[in-house]
mmCIF file of C-alpha atoms in Angstrom:
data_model
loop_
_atom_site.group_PDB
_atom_site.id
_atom_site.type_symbol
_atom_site.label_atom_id
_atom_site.label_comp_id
_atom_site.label_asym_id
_atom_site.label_seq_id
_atom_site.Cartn_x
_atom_site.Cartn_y
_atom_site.Cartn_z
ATOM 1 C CA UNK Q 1 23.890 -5.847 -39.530
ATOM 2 C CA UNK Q 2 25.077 -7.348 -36.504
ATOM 3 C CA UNK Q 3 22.597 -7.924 -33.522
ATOM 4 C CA UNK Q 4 24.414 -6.932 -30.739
ATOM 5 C CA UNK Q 5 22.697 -6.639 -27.014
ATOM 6 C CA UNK Q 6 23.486 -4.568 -24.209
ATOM 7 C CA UNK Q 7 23.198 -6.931 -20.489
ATOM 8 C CA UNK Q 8 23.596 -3.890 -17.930
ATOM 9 C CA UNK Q 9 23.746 -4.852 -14.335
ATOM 10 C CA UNK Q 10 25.808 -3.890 -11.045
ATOM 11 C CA UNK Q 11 26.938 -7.904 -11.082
ATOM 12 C CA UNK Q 12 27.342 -7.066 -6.890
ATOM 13 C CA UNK Q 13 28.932 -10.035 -7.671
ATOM 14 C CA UNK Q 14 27.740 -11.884 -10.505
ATOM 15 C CA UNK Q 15 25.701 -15.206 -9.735
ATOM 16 C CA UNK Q 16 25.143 -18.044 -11.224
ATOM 17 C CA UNK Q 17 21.641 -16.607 -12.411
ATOM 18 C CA UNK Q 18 23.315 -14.045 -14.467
ATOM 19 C CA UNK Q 19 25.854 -16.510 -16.129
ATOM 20 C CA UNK Q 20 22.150 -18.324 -16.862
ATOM 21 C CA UNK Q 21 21.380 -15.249 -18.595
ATOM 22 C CA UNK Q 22 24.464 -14.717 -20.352
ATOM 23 C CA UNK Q 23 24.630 -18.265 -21.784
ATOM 24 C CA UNK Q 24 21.368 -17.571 -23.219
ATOM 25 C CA UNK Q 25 22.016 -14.308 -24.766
ATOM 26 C CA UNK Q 26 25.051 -15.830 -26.642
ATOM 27 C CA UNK Q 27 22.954 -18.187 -28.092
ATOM 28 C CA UNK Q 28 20.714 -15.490 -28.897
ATOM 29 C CA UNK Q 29 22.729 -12.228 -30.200
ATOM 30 C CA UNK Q 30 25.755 -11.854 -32.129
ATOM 31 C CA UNK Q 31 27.251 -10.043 -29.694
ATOM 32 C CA UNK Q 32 26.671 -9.155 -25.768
ATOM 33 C CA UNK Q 33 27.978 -6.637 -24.185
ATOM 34 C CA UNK Q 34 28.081 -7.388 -20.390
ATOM 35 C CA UNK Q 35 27.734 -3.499 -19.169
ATOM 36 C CA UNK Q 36 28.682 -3.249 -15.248
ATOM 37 C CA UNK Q 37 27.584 -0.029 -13.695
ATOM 38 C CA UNK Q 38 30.123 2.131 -12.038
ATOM 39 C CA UNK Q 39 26.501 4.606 -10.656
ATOM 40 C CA UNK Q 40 23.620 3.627 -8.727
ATOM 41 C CA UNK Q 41 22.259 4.392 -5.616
ATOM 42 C CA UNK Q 42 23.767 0.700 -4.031
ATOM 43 C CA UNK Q 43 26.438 0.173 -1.783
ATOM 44 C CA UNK Q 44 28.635 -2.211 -3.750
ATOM 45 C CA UNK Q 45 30.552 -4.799 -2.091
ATOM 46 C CA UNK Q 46 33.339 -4.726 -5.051
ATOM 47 C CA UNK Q 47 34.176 -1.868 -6.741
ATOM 48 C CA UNK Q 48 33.675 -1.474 -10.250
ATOM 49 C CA UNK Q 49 36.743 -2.509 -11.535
ATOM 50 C CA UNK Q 50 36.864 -5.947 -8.984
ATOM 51 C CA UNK Q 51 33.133 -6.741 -10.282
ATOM 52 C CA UNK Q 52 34.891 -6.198 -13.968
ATOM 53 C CA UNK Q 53 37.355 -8.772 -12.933
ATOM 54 C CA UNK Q 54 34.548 -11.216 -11.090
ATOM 55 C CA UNK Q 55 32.739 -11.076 -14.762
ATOM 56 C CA UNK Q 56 35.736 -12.263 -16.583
ATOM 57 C CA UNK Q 57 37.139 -14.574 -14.566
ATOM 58 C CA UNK Q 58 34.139 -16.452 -13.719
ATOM 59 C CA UNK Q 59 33.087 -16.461 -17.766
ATOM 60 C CA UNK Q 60 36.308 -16.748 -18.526
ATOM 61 C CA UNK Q 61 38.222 -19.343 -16.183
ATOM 62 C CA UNK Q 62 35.620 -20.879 -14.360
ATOM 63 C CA UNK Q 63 32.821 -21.206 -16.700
ATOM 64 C CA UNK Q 64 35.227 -21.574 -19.863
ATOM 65 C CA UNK Q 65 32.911 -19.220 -21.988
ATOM 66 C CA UNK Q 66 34.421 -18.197 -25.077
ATOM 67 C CA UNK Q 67 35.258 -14.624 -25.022
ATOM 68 C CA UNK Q 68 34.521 -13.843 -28.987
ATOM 69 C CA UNK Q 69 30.703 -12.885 -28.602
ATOM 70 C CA UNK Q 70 31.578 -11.030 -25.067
ATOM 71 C CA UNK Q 71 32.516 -7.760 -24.171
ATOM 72 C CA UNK Q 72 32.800 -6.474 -20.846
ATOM 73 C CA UNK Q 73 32.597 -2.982 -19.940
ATOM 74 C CA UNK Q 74 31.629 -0.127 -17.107
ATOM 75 C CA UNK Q 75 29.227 2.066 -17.619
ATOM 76 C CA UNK Q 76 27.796 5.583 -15.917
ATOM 77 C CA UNK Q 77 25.133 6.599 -18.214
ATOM 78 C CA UNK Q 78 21.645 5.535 -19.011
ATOM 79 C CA UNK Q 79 21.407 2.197 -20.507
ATOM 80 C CA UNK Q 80 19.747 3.344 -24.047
ATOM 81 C CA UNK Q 81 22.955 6.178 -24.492
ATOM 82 C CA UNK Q 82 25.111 2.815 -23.671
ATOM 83 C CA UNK Q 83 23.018 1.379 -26.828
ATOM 84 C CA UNK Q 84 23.570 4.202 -29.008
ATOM 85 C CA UNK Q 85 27.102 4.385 -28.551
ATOM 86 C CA UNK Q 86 27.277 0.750 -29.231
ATOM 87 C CA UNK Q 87 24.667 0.174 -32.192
ATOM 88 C CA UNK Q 88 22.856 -1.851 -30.051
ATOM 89 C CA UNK Q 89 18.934 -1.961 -30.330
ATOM 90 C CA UNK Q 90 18.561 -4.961 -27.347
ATOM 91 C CA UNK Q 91 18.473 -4.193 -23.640
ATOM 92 C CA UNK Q 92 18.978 -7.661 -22.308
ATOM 93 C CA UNK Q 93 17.464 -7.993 -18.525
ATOM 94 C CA UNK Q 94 17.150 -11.467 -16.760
ATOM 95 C CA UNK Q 95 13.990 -12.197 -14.261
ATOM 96 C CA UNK Q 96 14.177 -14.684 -11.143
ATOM 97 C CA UNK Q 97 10.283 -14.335 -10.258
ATOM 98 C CA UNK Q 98 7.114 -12.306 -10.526
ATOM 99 C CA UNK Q 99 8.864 -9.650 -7.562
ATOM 100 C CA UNK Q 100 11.325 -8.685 -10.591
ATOM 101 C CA UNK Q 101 8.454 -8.006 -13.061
ATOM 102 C CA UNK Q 102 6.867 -5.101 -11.466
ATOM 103 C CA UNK Q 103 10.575 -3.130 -11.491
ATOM 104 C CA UNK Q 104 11.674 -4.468 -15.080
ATOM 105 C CA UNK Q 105 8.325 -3.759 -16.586
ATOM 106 C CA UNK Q 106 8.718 0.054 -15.808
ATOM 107 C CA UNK Q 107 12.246 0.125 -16.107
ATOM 108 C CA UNK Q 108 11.897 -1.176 -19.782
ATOM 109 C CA UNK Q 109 9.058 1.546 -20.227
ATOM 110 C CA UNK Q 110 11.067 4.265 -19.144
ATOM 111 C CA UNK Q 111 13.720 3.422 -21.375
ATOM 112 C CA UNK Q 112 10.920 2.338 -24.374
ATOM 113 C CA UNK Q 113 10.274 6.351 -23.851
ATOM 114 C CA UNK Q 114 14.139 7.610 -24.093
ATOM 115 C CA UNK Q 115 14.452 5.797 -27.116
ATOM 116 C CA UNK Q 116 11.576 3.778 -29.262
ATOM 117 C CA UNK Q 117 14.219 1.945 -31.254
ATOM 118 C CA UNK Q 118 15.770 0.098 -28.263
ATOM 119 C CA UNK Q 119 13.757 -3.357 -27.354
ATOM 120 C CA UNK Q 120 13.910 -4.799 -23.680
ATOM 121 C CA UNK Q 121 14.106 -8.493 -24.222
ATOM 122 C CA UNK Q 122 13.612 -10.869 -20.576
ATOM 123 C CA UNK Q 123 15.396 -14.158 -19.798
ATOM 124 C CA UNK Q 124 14.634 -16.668 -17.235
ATOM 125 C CA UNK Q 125 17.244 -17.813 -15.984
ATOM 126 C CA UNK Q 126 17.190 -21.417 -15.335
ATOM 127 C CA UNK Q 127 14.727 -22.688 -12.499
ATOM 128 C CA UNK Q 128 17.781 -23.868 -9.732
ATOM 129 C CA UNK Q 129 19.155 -20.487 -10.246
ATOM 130 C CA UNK Q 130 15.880 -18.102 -10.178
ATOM 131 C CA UNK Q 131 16.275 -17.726 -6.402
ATOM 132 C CA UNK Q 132 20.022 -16.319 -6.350
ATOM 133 C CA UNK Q 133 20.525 -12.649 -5.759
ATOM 134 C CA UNK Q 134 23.680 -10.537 -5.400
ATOM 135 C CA UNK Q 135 22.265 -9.517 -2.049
ATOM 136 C CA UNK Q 136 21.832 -12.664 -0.401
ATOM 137 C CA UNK Q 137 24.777 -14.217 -1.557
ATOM 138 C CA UNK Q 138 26.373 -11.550 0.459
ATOM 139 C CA UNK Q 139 24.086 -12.042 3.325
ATOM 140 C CA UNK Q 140 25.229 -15.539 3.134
ATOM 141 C CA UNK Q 141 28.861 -14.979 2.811
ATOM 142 C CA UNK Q 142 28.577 -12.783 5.715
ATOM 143 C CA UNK Q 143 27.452 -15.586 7.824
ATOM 144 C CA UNK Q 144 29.637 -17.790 6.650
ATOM 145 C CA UNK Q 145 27.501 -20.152 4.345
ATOM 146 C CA UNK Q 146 28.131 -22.664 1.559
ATOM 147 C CA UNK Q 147 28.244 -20.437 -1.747
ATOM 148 C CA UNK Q 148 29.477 -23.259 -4.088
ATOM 149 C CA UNK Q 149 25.595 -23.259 -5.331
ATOM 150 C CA UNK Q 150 25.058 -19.542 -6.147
ATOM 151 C CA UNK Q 151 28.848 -18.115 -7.491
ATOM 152 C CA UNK Q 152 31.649 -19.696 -9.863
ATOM 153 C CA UNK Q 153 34.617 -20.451 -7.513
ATOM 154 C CA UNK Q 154 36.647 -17.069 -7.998
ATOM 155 C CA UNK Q 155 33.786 -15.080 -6.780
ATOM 156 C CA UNK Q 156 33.764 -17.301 -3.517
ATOM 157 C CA UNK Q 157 37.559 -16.355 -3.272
ATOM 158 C CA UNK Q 158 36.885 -12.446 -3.330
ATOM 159 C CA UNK Q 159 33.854 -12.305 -1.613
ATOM 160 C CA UNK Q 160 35.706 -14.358 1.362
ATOM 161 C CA UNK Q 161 38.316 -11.956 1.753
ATOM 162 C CA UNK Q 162 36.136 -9.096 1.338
ATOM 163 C CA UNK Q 163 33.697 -10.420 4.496
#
């Protein structure tokens, strides 16, 4: 049996912290399934299928990450019917600091309830990256700032055109 882990996320774009996460969860699982959410109650900067395109291209191209162990897909439904439908007993979910805990600690128990087979496991992403969010690399972009520390180098292309 193959250990295969769902990583669901709105990757609003994706950050160096996730790719933290991901490199991890390679390491980790036999496969990882990179699940971008097309739902939510956000306002995305990139729609679903241009965040689909961030993820690749920045594992991809700019990262070089072998694609074997990856797949990338959009998702509307709750994260534990994402797991049934793909055998998957692992809900992989990164934290940045203690302010994420509160949120991923019920989220995980919510979905502990919806389905007691399905683990939550937490990464740490790596300390230079645990202060990177989605939302203030957009804050930043939006001001102009120097993003070469917080996105892979095709993210800073589409986020530049998109601000």
């Amino acid at each position: 049996m193959r250990n295969i882990a769902i990583y669901p996320g709105t990757f609003d774009p994706i950050t160096f912290g996730h790719i933290d996460v991901i490199k991890k969860g390679i390491n980790l699982f036999d496969k990882l399934i990179i699940a971008v959410s097309e739902g939510g109650d956000k306002n995305h900067l990139f729609t679903t299928e241009e965040r689909i395109n961030l993820v690749k291209n920045s594992l991809y191209n700019d990262i070089r990450i072998s694609s074997k162990k990856i797949q990338v897909i959009k998702f509307s439904s709750l994260t534990t019917t994402l797991c049934q439908k793909y055998k998957s007993k692992i809900i992989l979910r990164g934290l940045r600091a203690v302010s994420d805990f509160e949120y991923e600690f019920q989220l995980a128990g919510m979905n502990r309830k919806l389905n007691e087979k399905i683990e939550t496991i937490f990464l740490m992403s790596d300390v230079d990256n645990q202060v990177i969010s989605s939302r203030l690399v957009k804050e930043i972009a939006l001001f102009n700032g120097n993003l070469k520390k917080f996105i892979t180098k095709s993210v800073i292309r589409e986020i530049k055109k998109k601000v």
